[in-house]
GROMACS .gro file of C-alpha atoms in nm:
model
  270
    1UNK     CA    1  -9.123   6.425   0.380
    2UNK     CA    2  -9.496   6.505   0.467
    3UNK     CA    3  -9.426   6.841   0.330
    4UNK     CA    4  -9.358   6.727  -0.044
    5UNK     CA    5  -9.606   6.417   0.001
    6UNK     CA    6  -9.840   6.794   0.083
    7UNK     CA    7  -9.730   6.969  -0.236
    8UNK     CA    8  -9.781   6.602  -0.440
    9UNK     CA    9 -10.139   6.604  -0.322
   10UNK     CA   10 -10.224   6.994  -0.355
   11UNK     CA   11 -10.072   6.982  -0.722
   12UNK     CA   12 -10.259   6.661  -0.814
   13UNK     CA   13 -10.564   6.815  -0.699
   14UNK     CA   14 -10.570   7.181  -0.858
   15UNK     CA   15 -10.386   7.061  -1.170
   16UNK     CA   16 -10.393   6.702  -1.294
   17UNK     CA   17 -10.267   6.738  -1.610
   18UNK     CA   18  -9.953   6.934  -1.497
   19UNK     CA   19  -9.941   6.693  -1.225
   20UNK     CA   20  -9.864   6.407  -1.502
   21UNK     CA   21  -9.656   6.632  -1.696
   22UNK     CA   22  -9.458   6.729  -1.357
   23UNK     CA   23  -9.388   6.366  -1.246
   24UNK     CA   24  -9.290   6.260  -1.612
   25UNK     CA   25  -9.006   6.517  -1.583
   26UNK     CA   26  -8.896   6.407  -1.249
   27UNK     CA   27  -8.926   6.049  -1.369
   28UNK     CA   28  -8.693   6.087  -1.713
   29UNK     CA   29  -8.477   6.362  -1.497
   30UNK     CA   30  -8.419   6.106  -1.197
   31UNK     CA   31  -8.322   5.808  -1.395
   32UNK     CA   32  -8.111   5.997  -1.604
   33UNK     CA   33  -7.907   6.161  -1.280
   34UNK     CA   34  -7.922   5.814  -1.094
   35UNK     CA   35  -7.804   5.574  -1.359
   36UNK     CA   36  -7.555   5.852  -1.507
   37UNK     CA   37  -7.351   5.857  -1.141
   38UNK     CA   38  -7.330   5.475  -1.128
   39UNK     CA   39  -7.233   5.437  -1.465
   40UNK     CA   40  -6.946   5.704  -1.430
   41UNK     CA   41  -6.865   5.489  -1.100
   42UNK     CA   42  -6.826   5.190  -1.290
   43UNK     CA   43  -6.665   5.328  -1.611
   44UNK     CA   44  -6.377   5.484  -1.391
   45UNK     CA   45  -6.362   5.138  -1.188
   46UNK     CA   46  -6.301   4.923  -1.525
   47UNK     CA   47  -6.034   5.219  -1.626
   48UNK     CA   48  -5.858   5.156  -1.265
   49UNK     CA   49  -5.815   4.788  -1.327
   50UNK     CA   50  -6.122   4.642  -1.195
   51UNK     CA   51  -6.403   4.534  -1.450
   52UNK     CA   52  -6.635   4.443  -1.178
   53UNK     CA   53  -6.934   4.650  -1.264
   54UNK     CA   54  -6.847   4.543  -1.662
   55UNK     CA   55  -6.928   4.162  -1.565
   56UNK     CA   56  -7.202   4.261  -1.366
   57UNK     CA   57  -7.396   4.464  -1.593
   58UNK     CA   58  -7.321   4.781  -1.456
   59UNK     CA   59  -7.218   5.003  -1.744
   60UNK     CA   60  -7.607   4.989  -1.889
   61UNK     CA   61  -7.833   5.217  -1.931
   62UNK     CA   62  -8.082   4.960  -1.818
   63UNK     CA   63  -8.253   5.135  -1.484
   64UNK     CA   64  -8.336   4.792  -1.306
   65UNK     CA   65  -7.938   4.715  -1.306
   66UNK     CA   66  -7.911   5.050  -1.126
   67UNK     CA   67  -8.198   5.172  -0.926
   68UNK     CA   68  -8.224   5.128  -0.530
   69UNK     CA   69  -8.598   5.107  -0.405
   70UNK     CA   70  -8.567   5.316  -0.073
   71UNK     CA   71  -8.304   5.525  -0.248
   72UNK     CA   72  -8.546   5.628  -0.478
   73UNK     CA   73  -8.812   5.673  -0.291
   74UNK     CA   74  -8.634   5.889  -0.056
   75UNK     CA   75  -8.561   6.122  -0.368
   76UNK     CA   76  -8.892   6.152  -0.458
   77UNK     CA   77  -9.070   6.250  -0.100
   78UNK     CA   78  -8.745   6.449   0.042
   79UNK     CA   79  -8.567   6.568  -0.304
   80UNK     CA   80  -8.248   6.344  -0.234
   81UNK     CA   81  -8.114   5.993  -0.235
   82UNK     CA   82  -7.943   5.731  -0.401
   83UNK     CA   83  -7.925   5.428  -0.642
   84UNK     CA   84  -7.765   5.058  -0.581
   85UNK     CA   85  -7.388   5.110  -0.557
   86UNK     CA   86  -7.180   5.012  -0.802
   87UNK     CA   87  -6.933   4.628  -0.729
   88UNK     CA   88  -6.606   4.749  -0.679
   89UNK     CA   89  -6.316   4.491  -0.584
   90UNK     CA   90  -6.013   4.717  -0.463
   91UNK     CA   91  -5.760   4.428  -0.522
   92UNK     CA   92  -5.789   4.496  -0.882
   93UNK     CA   93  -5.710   4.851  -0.851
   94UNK     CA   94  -5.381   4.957  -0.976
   95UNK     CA   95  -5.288   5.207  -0.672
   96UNK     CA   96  -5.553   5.091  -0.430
   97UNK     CA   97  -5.581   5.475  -0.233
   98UNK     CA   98  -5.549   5.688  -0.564
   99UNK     CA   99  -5.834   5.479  -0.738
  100UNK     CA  100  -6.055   5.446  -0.490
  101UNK     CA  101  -6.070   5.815  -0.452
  102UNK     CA  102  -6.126   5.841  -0.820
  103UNK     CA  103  -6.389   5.619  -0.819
  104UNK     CA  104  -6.591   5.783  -0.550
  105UNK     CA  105  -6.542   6.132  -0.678
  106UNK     CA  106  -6.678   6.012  -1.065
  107UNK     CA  107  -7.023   6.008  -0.914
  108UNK     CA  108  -7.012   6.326  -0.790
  109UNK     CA  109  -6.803   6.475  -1.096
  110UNK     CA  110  -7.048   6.365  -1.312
  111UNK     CA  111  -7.345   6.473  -1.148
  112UNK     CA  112  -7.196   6.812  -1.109
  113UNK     CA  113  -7.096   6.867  -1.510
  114UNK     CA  114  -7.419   6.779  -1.584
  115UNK     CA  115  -7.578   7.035  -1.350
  116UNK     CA  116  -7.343   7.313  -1.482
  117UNK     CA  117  -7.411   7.168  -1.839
  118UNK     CA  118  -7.729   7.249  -1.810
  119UNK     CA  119  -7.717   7.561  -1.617
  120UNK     CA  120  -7.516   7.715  -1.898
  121UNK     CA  121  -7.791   7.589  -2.146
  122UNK     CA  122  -8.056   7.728  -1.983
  123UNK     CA  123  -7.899   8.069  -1.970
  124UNK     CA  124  -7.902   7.991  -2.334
  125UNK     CA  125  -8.227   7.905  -2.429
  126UNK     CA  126  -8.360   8.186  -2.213
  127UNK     CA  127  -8.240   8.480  -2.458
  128UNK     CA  128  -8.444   8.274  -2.720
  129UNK     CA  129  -8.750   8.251  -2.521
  130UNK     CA  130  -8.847   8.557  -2.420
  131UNK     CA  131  -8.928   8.841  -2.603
  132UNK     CA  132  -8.686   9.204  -2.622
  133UNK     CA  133  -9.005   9.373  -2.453
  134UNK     CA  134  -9.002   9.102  -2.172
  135UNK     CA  135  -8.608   9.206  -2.154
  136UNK     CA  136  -8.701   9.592  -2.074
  137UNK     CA  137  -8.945   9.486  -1.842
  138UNK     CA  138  -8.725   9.308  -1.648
  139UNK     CA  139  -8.448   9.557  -1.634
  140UNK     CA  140  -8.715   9.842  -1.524
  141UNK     CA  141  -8.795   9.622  -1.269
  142UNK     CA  142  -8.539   9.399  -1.119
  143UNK     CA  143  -8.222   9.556  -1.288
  144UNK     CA  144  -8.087   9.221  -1.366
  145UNK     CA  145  -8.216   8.901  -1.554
  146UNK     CA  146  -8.167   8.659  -1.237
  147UNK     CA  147  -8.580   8.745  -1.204
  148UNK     CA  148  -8.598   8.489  -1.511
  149UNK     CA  149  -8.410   8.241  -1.426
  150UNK     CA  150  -8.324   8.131  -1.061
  151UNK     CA  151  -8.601   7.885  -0.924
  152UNK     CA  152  -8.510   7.930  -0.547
  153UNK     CA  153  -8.584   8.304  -0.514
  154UNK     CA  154  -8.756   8.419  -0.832
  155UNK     CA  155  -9.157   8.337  -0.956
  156UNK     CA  156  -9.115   8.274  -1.295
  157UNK     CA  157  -8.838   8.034  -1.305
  158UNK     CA  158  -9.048   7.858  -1.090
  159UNK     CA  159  -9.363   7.833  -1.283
  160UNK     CA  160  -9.152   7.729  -1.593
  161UNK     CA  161  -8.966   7.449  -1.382
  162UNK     CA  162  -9.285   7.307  -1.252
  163UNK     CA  163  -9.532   7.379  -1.566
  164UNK     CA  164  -9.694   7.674  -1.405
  165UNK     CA  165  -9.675   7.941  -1.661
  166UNK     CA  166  -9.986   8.193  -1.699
  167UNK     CA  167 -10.143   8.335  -2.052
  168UNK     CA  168  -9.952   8.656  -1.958
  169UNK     CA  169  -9.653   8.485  -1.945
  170UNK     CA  170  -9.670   8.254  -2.278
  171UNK     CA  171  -9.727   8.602  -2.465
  172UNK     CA  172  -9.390   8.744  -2.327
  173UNK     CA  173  -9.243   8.442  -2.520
  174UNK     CA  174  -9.068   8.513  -2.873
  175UNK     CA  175  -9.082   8.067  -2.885
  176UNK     CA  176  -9.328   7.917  -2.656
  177UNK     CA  177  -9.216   7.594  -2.681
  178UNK     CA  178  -8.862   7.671  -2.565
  179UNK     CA  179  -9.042   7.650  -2.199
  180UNK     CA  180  -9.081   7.299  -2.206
  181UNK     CA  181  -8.677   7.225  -2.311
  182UNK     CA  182  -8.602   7.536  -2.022
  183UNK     CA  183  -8.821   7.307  -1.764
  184UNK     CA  184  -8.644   6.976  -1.815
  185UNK     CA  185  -8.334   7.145  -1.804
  186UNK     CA  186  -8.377   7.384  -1.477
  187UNK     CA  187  -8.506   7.033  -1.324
  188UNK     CA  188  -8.207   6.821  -1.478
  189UNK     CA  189  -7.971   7.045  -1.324
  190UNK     CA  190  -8.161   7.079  -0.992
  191UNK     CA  191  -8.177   6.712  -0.930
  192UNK     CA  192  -7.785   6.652  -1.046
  193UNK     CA  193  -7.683   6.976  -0.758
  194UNK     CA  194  -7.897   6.786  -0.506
  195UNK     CA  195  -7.716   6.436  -0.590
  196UNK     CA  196  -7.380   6.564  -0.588
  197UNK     CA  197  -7.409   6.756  -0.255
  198UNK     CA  198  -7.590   6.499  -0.066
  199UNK     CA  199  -7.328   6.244  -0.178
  200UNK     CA  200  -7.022   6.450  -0.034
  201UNK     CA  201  -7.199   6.353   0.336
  202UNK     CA  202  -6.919   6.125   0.461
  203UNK     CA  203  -7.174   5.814   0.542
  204UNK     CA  204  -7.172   5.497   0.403
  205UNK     CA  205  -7.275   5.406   0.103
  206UNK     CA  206  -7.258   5.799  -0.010
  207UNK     CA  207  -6.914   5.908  -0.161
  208UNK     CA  208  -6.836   6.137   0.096
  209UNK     CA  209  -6.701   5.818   0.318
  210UNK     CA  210  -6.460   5.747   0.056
  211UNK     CA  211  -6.310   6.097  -0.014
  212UNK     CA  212  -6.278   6.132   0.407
  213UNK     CA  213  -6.158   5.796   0.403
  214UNK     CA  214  -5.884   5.835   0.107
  215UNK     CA  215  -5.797   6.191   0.210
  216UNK     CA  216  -5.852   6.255   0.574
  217UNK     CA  217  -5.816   5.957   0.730
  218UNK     CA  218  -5.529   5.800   0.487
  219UNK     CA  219  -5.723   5.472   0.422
  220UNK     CA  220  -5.728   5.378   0.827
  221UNK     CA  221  -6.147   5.331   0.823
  222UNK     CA  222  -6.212   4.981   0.729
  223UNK     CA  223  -6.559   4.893   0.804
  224UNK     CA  224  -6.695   4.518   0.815
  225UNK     CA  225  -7.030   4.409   0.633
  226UNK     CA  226  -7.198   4.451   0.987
  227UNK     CA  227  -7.077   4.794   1.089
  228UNK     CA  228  -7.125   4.887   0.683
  229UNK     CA  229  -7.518   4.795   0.731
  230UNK     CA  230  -7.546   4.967   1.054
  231UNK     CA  231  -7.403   5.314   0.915
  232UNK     CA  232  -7.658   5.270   0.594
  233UNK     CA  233  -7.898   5.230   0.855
  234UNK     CA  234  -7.824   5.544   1.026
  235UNK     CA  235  -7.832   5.753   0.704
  236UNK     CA  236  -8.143   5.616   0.616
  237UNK     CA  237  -8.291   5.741   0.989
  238UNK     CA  238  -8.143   6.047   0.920
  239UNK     CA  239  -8.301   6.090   0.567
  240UNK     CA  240  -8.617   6.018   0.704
  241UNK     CA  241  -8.628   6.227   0.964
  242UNK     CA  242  -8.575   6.559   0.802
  243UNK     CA  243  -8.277   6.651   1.014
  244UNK     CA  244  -8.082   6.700   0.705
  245UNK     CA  245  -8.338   6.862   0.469
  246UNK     CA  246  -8.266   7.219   0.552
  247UNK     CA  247  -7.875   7.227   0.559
  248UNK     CA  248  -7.944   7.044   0.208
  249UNK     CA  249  -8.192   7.299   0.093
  250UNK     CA  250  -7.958   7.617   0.150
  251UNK     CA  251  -7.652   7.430   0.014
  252UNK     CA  252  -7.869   7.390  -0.317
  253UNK     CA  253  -8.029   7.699  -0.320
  254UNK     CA  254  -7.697   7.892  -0.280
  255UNK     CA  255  -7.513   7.714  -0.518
  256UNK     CA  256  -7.795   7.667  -0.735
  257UNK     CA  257  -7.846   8.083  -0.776
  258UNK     CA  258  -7.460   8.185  -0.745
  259UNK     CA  259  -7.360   7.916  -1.091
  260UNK     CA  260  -7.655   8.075  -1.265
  261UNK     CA  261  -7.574   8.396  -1.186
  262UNK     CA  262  -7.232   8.341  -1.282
  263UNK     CA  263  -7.331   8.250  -1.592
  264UNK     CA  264  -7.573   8.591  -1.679
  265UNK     CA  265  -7.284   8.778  -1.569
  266UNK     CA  266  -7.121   8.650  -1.807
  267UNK     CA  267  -7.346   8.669  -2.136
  268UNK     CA  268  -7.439   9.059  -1.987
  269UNK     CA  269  -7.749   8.917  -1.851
  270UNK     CA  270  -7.705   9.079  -1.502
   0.00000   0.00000   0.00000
C-alpha cells in the first residue's frame, strides 16, 4: 500500500500533467470494471428468477448505486478490490445451487471477456501504431513483438500504459494518437485481470465463496450476518496488509503476458 501511495507521490511530483492524465484513466477504467461486474451480477440474478437488484436500482450505470468506499480505495492504493455487492434473494431462484453459481461466476465472466476483449484489441491497434522500421527494429533486437506490448516485463508497453512515452518513441509511430486508445486499453484490461483473479479468493463477499460453496462444498456453508461481517473483516485485514499482493501480482503478470502473447502468436507477431 505505501509502495503505490510512493509511486502516486513520485509521479505527481516529476510529472503533473501525466499525473492527471494517469488518474483520469484509472478513474474511467475503474468505474467501468466495477459497475460492469455488478451489473452482470444483477442481470444474471433477474434472468434466474430474482429481480432483486432490478427493484433496487442495480442494473444502472449510475456509479453511486454501485461503488463500495473501502472497496475502492483498496483498488486504488493496492491495485485490487471491490464494489457494493449486488441484493440477491435465493428463494427466487429457479434451481437455488445452479443459479447461485451462475450468479457468482457473471462477475468474474465478465470481467475476464472484457480483459481478453481488450487484449485482442490492443494487439490490434499496435500494427497501426508503429511504424514498419520500428517492426525491424524490434525483430533485430528482441526476435519477437512481445517487447511492444507486455507491460509486466517490457519498457515500452509500460511507458504507453502509464503516459510515459519519449520524443524517440512518438517518431517510431506511423499514428501517434493510437497511444492514447493503446493506454486505456492495456489499463482496461489490466484492471478487469486483477478483478477477476482477486474475486476467485474463496472469502466473503468475493465470488470465490460462492463457486467453493456451490461446487466444493455442495451448498453445506451457510454463514449468518455475524460470521458474514467477521469474514469481510478478515479480507479486509488481509488486503491491507499486503500478504496477498505478491501471489496477486504473479497471477496477473503471468496471465497478463501468456493471453497477449497468445494473441501475437497468432497474428505472426512473435
Amino acid at each position: 500500500m505505501f509502495g503505490r501511495l510512493q509511486w502516486y507521490i513520485n509521479y505527481l511530483t516529476s510529472d503533473p500533467l501525466g499525473f492527471l492524465l494517469y488518474v483520469l484513466y484509472f478513474s474511467v477504467t475503474v468505474l467501468l470494471s466495477l459497475i460492469l461486474h455488478e451489473i452482470s451480477h444483477g442481470y444474471v440474478a433477474f434472468r434466474c428468477g430474482d429481480p432483486t437488484a432490478k427493484w433496487m436500482g442495480r442494473l444502472s450505470l449510475d456509479p453511486r448505486k454501485h461503488l463500495d468506499p473501502i472497496g475502492t480505495i483498496c483498488m486504488v492504493f493496492l491495485g485490487f478490490g471491490w464494489a457494493k455487492p449486488v441484493p440477491v434473494n435465493p428463494r427466487n431462484f429457479h434451481n437455488y445451487r445452479r443459479d447461485d453459481f451462475l450468479v457468482s461466476v457473471a462477475g468474474i465472466c465478465m470481467n475476464l471477456s472484457l480483459f481478453i476483449l481488450c487484449a485482442a484489441l490492443s494487439v490490434g491497434i499496435n500494427r497501426l501504431m508503429w511504424t514498419d522500421e520500428f517492426y525491424q527494429y524490434l525483430k533485430s533486437t528482441s526476435g519477437n513483438m512481445l517487447l511492444a506490448l507486455d507491460p509486466y516485463q517490457y519498457s515500452i508497453a509500460y511507458r504507453l500504459e502509464y503516459g510515459m512515452v519519449t520524443t524517440d518513441m512518438v517518431s517510431f509511430m506511423a499514428h501517434p494518437w493510437l497511444q492514447y486508445v493503446q493506454r486505456f486499453l492495456l489499463m482496461m484490461g489490466q484492471i478487469n485481470l486483477s478483478l477477476a483473479v482477486f474475486n476467485l479468493i474463496p472469502i466473503p463477499p468475493l465470488d470465490g465463496y460462492h463457486l467453493v460453496n456451490d461446487t466444493i462444498l455442495k451448498g453445506k456453508l451457510q454463514l449468518d450476518r455475524k460470521k458474514f461481517q467477521i469474514a469481510q473483516i478478515v479480507l479486509l485485514v488481509v488486503c491491507l496488509s499486503g500478504a496477498l499482493t505478491s501471489v496477486l501480482t504473479w497471477a496477473n503478470e503471468t496471465i497478463y503476458s501468456a493471453v497477449l502473447h497468445l494473441f501475437l502468436l497468432m497474428t505472426g507477431a512473435a
